[in-house]
GROMACS .gro file of C-alpha atoms in nm:
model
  377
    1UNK     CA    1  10.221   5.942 -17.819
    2UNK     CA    2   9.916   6.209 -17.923
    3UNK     CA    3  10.039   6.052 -18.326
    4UNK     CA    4   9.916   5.727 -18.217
    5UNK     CA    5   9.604   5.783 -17.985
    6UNK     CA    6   9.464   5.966 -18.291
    7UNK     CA    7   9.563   5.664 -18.537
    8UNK     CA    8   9.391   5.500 -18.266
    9UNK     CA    9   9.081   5.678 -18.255
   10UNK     CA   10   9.069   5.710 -18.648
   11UNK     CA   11   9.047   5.346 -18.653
   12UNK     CA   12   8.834   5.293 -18.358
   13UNK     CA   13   8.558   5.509 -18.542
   14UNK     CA   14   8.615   5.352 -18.908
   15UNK     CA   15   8.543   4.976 -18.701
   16UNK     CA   16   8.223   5.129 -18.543
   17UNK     CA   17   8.071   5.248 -18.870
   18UNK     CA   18   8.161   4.931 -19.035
   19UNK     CA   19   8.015   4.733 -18.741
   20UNK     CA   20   7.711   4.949 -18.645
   21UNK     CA   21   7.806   5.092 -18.342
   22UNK     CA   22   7.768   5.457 -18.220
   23UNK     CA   23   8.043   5.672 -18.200
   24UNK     CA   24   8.168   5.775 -17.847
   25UNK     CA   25   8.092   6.132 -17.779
   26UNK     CA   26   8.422   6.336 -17.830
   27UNK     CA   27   8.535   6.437 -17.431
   28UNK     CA   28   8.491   6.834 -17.541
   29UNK     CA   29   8.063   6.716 -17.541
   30UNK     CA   30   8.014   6.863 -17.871
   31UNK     CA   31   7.681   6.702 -18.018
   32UNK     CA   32   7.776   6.455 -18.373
   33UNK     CA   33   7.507   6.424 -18.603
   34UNK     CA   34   7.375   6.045 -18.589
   35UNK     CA   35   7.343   5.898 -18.927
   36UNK     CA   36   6.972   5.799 -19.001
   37UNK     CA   37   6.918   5.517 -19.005
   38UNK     CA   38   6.703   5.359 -19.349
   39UNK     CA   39   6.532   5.034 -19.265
   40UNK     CA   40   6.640   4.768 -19.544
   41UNK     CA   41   6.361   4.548 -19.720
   42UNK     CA   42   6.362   4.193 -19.562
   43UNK     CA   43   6.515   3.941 -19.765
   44UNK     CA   44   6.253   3.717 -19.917
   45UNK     CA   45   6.391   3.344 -19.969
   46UNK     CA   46   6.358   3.116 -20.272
   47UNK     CA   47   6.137   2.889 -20.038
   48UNK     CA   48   5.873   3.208 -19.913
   49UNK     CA   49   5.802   3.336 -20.278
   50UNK     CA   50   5.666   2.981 -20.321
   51UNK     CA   51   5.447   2.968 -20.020
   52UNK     CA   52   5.306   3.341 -20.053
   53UNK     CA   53   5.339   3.423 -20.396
   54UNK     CA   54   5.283   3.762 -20.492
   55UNK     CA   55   4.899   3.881 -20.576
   56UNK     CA   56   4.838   3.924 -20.967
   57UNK     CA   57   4.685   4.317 -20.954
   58UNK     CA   58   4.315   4.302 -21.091
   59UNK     CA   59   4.219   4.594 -21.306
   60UNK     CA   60   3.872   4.773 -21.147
   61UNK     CA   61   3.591   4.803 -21.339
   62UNK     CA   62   3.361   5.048 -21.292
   63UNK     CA   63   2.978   4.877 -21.326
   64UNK     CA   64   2.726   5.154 -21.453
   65UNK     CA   65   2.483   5.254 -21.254
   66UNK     CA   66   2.159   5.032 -21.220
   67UNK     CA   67   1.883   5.125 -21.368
   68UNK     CA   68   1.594   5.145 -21.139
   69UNK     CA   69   1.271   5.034 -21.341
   70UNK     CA   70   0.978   5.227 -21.265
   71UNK     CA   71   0.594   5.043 -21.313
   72UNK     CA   72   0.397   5.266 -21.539
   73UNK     CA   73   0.058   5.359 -21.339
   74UNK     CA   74  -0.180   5.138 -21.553
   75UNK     CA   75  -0.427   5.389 -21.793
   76UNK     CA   76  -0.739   5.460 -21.681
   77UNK     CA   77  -0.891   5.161 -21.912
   78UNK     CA   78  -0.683   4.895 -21.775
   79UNK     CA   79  -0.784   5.004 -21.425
   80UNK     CA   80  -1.171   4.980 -21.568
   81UNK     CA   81  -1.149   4.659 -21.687
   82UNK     CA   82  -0.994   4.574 -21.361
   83UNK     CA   83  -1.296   4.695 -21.210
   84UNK     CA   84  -1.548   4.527 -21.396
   85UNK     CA   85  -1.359   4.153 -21.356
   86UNK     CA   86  -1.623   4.107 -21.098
   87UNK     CA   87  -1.931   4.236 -21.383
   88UNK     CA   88  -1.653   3.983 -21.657
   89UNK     CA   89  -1.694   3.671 -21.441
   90UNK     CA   90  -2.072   3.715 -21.362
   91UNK     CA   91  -2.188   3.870 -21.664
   92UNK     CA   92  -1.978   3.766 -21.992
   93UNK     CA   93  -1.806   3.480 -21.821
   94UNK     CA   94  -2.157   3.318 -21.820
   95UNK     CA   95  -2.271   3.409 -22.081
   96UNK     CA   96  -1.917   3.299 -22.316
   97UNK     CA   97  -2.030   2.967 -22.086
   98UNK     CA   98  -2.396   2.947 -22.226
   99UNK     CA   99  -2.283   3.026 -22.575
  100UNK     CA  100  -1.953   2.801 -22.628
  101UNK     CA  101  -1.968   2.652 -22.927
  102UNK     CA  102  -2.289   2.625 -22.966
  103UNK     CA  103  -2.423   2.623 -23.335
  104UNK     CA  104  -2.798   2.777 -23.306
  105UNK     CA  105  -2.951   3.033 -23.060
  106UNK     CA  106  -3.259   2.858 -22.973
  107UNK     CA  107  -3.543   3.026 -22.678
  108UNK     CA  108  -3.383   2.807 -22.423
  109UNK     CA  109  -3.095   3.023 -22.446
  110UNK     CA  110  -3.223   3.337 -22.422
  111UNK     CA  111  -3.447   3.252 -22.128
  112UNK     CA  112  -3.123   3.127 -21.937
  113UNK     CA  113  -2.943   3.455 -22.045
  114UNK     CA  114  -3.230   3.636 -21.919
  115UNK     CA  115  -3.134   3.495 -21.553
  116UNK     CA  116  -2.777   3.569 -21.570
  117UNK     CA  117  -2.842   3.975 -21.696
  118UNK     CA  118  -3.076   4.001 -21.353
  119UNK     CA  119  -2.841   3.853 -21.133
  120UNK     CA  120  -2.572   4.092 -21.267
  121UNK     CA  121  -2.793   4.352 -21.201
  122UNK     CA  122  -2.904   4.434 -21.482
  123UNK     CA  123  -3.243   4.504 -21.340
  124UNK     CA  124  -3.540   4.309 -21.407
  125UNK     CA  125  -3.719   4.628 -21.679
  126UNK     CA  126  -3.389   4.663 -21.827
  127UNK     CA  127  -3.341   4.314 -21.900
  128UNK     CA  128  -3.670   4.228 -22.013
  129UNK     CA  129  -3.643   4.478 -22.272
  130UNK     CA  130  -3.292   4.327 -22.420
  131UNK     CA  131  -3.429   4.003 -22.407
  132UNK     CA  132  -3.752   4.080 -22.589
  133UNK     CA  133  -3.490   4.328 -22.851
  134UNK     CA  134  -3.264   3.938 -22.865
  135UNK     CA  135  -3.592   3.739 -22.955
  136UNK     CA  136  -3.705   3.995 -23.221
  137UNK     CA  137  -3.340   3.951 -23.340
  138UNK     CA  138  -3.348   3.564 -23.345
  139UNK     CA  139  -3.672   3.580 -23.551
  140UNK     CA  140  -3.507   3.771 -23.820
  141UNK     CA  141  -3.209   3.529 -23.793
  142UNK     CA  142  -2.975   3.694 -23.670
  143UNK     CA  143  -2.844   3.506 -23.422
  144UNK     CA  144  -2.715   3.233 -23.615
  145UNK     CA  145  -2.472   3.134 -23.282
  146UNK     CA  146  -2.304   3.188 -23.003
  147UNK     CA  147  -2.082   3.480 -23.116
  148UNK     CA  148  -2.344   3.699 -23.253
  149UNK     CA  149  -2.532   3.640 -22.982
  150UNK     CA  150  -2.255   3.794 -22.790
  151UNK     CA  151  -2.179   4.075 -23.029
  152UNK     CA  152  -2.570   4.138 -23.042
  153UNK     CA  153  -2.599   4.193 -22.667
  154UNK     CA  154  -2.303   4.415 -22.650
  155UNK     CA  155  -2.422   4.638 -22.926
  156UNK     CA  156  -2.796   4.646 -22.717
  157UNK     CA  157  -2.655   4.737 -22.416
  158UNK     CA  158  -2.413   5.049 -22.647
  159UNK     CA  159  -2.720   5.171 -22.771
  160UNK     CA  160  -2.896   5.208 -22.437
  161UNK     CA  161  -2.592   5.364 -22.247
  162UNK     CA  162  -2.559   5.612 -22.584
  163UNK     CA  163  -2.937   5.718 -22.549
  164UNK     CA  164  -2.929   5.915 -22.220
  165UNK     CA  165  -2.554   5.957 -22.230
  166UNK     CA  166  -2.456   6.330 -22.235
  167UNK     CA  167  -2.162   6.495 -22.042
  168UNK     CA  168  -2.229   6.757 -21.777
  169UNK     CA  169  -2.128   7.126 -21.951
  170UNK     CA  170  -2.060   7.360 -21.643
  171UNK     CA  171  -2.010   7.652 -21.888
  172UNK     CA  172  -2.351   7.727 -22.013
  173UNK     CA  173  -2.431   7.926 -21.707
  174UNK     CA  174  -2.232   8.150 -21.409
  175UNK     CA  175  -2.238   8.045 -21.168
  176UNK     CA  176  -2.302   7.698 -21.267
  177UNK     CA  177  -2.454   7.562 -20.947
  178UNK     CA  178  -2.396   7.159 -20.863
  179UNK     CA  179  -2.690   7.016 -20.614
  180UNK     CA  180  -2.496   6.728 -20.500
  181UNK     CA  181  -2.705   6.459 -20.335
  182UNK     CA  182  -2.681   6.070 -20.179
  183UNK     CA  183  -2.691   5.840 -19.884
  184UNK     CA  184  -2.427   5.884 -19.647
  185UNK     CA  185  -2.154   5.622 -19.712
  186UNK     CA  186  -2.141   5.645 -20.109
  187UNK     CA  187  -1.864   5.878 -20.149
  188UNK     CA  188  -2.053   6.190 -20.144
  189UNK     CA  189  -1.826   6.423 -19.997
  190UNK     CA  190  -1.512   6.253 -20.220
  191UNK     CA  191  -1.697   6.335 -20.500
  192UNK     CA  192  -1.724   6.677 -20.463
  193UNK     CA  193  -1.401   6.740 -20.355
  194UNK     CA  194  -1.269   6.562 -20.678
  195UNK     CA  195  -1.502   6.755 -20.903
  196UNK     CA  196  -1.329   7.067 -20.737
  197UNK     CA  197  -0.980   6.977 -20.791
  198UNK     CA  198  -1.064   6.902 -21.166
  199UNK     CA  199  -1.235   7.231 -21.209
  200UNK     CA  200  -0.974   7.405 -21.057
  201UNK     CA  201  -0.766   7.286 -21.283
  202UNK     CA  202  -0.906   7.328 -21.574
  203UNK     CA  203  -0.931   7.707 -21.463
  204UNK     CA  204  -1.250   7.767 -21.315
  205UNK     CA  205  -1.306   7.924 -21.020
  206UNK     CA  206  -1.523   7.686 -20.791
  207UNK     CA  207  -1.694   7.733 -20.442
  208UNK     CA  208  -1.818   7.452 -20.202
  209UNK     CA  209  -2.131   7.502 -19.971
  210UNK     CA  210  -2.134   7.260 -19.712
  211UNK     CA  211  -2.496   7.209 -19.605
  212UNK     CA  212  -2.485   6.845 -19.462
  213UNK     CA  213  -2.480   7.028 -19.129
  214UNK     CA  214  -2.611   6.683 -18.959
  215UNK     CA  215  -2.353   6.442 -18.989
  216UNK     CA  216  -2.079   6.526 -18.732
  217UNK     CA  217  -1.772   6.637 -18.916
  218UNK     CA  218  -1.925   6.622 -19.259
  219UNK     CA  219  -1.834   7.007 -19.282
  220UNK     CA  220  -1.473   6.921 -19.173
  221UNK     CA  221  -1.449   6.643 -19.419
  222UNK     CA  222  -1.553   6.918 -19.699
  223UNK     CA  223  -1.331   7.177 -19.602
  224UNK     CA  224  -1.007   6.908 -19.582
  225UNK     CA  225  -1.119   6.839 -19.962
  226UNK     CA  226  -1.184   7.224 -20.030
  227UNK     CA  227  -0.822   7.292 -19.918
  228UNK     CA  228  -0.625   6.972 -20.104
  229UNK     CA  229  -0.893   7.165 -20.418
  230UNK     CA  230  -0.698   7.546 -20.305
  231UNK     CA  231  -1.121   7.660 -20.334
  232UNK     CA  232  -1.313   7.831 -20.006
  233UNK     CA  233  -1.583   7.604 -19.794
  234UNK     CA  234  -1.911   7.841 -19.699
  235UNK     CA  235  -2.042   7.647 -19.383
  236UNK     CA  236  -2.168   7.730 -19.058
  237UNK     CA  237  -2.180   7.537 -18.685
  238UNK     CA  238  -2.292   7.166 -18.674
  239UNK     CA  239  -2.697   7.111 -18.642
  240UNK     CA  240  -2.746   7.522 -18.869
  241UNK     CA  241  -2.986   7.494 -19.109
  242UNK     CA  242  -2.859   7.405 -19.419
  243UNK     CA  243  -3.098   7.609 -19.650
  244UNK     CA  244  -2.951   7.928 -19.453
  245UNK     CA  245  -2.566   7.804 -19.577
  246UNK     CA  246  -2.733   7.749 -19.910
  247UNK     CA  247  -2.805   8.087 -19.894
  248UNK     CA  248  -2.498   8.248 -19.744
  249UNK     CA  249  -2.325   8.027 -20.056
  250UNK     CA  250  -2.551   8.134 -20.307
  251UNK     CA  251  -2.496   8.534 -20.194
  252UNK     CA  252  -2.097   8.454 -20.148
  253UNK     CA  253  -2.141   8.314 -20.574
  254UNK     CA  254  -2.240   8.597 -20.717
  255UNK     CA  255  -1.980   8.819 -20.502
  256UNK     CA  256  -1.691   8.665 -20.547
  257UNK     CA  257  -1.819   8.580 -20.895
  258UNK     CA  258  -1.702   8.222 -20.878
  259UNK     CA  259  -1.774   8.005 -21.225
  260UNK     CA  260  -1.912   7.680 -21.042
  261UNK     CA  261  -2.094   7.656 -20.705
  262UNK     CA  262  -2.124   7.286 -20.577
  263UNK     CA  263  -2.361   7.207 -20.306
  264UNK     CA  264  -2.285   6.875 -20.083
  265UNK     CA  265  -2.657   6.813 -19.861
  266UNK     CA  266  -2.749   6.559 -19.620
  267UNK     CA  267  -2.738   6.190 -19.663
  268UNK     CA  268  -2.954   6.051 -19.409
  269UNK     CA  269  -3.232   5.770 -19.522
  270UNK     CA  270  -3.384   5.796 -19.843
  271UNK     CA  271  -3.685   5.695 -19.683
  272UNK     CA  272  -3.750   5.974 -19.426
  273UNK     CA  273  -4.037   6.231 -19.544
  274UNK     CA  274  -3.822   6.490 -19.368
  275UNK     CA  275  -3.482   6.502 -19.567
  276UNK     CA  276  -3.678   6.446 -19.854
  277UNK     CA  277  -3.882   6.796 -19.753
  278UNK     CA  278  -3.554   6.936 -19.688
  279UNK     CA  279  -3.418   6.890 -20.036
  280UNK     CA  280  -3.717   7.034 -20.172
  281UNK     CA  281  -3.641   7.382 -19.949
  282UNK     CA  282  -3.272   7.414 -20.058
  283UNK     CA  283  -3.390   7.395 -20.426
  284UNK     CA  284  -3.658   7.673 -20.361
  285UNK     CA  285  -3.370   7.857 -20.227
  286UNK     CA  286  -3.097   7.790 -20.476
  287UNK     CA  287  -3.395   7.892 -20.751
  288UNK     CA  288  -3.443   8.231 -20.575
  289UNK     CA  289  -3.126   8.357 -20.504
  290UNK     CA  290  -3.027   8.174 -20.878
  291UNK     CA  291  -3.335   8.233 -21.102
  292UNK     CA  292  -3.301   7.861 -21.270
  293UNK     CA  293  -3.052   7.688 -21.047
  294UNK     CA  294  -2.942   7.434 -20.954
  295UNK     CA  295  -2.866   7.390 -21.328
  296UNK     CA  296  -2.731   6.969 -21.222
  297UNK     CA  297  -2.890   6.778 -20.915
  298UNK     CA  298  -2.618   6.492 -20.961
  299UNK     CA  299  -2.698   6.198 -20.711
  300UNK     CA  300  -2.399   6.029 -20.619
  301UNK     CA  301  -2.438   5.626 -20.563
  302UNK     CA  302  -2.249   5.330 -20.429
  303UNK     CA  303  -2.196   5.099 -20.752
  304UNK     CA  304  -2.183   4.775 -20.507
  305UNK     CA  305  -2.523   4.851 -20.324
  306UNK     CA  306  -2.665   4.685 -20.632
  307UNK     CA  307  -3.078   4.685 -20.648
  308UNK     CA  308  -3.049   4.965 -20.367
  309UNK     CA  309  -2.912   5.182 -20.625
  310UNK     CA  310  -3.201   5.147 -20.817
  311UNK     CA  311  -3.433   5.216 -20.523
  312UNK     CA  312  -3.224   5.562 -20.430
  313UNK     CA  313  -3.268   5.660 -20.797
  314UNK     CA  314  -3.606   5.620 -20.790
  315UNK     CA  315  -3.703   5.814 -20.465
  316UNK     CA  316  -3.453   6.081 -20.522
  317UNK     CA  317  -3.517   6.153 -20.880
  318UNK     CA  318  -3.895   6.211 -20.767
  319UNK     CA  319  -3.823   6.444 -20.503
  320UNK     CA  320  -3.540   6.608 -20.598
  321UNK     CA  321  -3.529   6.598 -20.957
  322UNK     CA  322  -3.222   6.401 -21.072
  323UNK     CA  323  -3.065   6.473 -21.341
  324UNK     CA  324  -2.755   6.294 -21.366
  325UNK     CA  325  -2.553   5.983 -21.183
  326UNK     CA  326  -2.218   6.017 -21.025
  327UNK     CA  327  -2.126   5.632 -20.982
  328UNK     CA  328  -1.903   5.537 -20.710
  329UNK     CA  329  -1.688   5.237 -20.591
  330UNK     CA  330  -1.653   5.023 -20.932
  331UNK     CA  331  -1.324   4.968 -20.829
  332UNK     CA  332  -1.363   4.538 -20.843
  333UNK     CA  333  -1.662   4.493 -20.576
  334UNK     CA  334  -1.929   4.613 -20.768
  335UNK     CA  335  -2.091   4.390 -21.073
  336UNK     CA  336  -2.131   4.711 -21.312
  337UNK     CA  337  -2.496   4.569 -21.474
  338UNK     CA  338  -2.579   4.848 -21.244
  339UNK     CA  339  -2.479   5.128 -21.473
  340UNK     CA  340  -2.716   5.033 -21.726
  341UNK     CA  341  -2.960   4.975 -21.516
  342UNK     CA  342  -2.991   5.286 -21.350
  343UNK     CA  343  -2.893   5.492 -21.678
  344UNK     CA  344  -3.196   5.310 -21.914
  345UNK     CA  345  -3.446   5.262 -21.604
  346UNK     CA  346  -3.466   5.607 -21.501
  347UNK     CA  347  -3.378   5.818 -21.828
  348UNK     CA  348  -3.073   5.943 -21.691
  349UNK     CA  349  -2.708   6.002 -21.825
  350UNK     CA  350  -2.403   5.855 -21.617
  351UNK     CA  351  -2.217   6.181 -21.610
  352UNK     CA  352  -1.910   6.042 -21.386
  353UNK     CA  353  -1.784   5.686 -21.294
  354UNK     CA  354  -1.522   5.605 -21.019
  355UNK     CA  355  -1.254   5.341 -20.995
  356UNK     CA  356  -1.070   5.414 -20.733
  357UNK     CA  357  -0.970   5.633 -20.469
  358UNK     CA  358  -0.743   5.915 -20.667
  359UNK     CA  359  -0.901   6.218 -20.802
  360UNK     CA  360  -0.785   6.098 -21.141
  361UNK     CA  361  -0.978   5.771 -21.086
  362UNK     CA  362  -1.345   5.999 -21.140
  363UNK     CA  363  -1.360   6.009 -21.510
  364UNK     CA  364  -1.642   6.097 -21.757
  365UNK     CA  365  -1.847   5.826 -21.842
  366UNK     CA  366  -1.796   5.672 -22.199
  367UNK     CA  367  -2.039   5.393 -22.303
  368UNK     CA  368  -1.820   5.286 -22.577
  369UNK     CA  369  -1.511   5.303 -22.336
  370UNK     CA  370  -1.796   5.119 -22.071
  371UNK     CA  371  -1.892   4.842 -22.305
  372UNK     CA  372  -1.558   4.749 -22.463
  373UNK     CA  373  -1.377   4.742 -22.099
  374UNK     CA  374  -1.705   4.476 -21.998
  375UNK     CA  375  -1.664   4.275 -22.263
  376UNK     CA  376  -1.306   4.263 -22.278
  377UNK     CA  377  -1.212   4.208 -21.900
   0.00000   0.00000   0.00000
């Protein structure tokens, strides 16, 4: 009886492995490991593989990195002649217009391109003289056409620029002291505070006076630049005399033994007696605390004011002894006639030129560098 209960049993378990089934628990409850179980792949049929077949495997590329093209900052040329389109269009524009193709220069011409050099502002002296120089010219025969008329007034207009033109040298004394002197509103302030940074660089140890003590937060204004520069601001409250900060500045100069002192004044009116009288007191001043300073009185002026430039040259330079222009603002508004206006009018050498609002963008002024970006914008 046990001999076939375990026959039984043997076969009992042998049908539940075949078919699936768990195996009963032996009576004594000892625990029987349970197989694990694998979980089969899903048969695919002929049919499926047709409907989904299988994904052809792509090999990834790797695409190199892009290449991010940077604009090269356009040289300090190309951003002239971009300033003097306006001076191009007015100026040589006209004047290419005038001269197309024609064969012979005849005093028609020269009497039309005497009205196109004062409306470019040119200024009416200036231009009288280059069209007297052009008829002199044409009487000799020189001016056989168009083109050499062109080439002729380009080289007149060189040869003025070159005659006053001389570069400020801060060098030949120490401290160098820089009178600094304008309207309000032509860039005054920005001026000075880009001379600074440029001396600094170069090495030189530079010190700002701020004696516009009128204008509210003119002093503020100088000391933001004087900071961006890394050079120290003498100044004192708003409404101090400014020929006592000239002082303090001149006294803090020779202390500190600084290389360059520049001096930023008052820009009211040109036309009031009193700032006029004032200029004359900080140069008295400057001269006594600096036997023979200031060595540059450098009047700064908006190139788009036009005419009114001319004006401010000619009252400033008689009462406070200019002796070299700082032009301003040629950036595309201005019709740059006005540079040799100023420069041949009034004897004086263009010592810096602006184009823009960076402190790379004052340059010296070159009147070959001038002339060819005019002629070529």
């Amino acid at each position: 009886m046990m001999e076939q209960q375990e026959k039984k049993g043997f076969f009992r378990g042998l049908f539940n492995k075949i078919s699936g089934k768990p195996e009963e628990v032996p009576p004594e409850n000892q625990p029987v490991e349970e197989e694990q179980q694998v979980e089969q792949p899903q048969e695919v049929r002929p049919e499926q593989e047709e409907l989904h077949p299988p994904l052809p495997v792509v090999p990834v590329v790797e695409e190199p990195p892009a290449v991010v093209e940077t604009q090269a900052k356009p040289s300090f040329f190309e951003r002239l002649k971009q300033g003097l389109q306006k001076t191009k269009d007015g100026l040589v524009g006209r004047i290419d217009t005038l001269v197309l193709g024609k064969k012979e220069i005849d005093a028609d011409t020269l009497e039309e391109l005497e009205e196109i050099l004062i409306t470019s502002d040119m200024g009416v002296k200036t231009t009288l003289e280059l069209v007297r120089t052009l008829e002199q010219r044409l009487k000799r025969n020189d001016l056989k056409d168009g083109a050499a008329l062109r080439a002729a007034l380009k080289e007149e207009i060189l040869q003025r620029l070159e005659l006053h033109h001389a570069q400020l040298n801060p060098s030949t004394r120490h401290p160098f002291v820089i009178l600094v002197i304008g309207v309000n509103g032509v860039g005054k302030t920005t001026t000075i505070g880009k001379l600074a940074s440029r001396f600094t660089s170069e090495g030189k140890k530079v010190l700002l006076a701020a004696a516009d003590t009128f204008r509210a937060a003119a002093a503020e204004q100088l000391v933001a630049w004087g900071e961006r520069a890394g050079v120290d601001v003498i100044r004192h409250k708003e409404g101090a005399d400014p020929s006592a900060v000239v002082f303090d500045a001149c006294k803090a100069a020779l202390a500190r033994n600084v290389d360059i002192l520049i001096v930023d004044t008052a820009g009211r009116l040109h036309t009031k007696v009193n700032l006029m009288e004032e200029m004359k007191k900080i140069r008295r001043v400057i001269d006594r605390e600096i036997p023979g300073a200031p060595h540059e009185t450098l009047l700064v002026v908006d190139a788009a004011t036009g005419q009114n430039a001319i004006s401010q040259a000619r009252l400033f330079k008689e009462a406070a002894g200019v002796s070299g222009i700082a032009l301003t603002k040629l950036d595309g508004t201005a019709k740059g006639g006005i540079v040799v206006a100023v420069s041949h009018e009034f004897a004086l050498p263009v010592r810096y030129i602006g184009v823009g609002e960076s402190i790379e963008d004052l340059r010296d002024f070159d009147p070959r560098e001038f002339t060819d970006a005019l002629f070529l914008a």
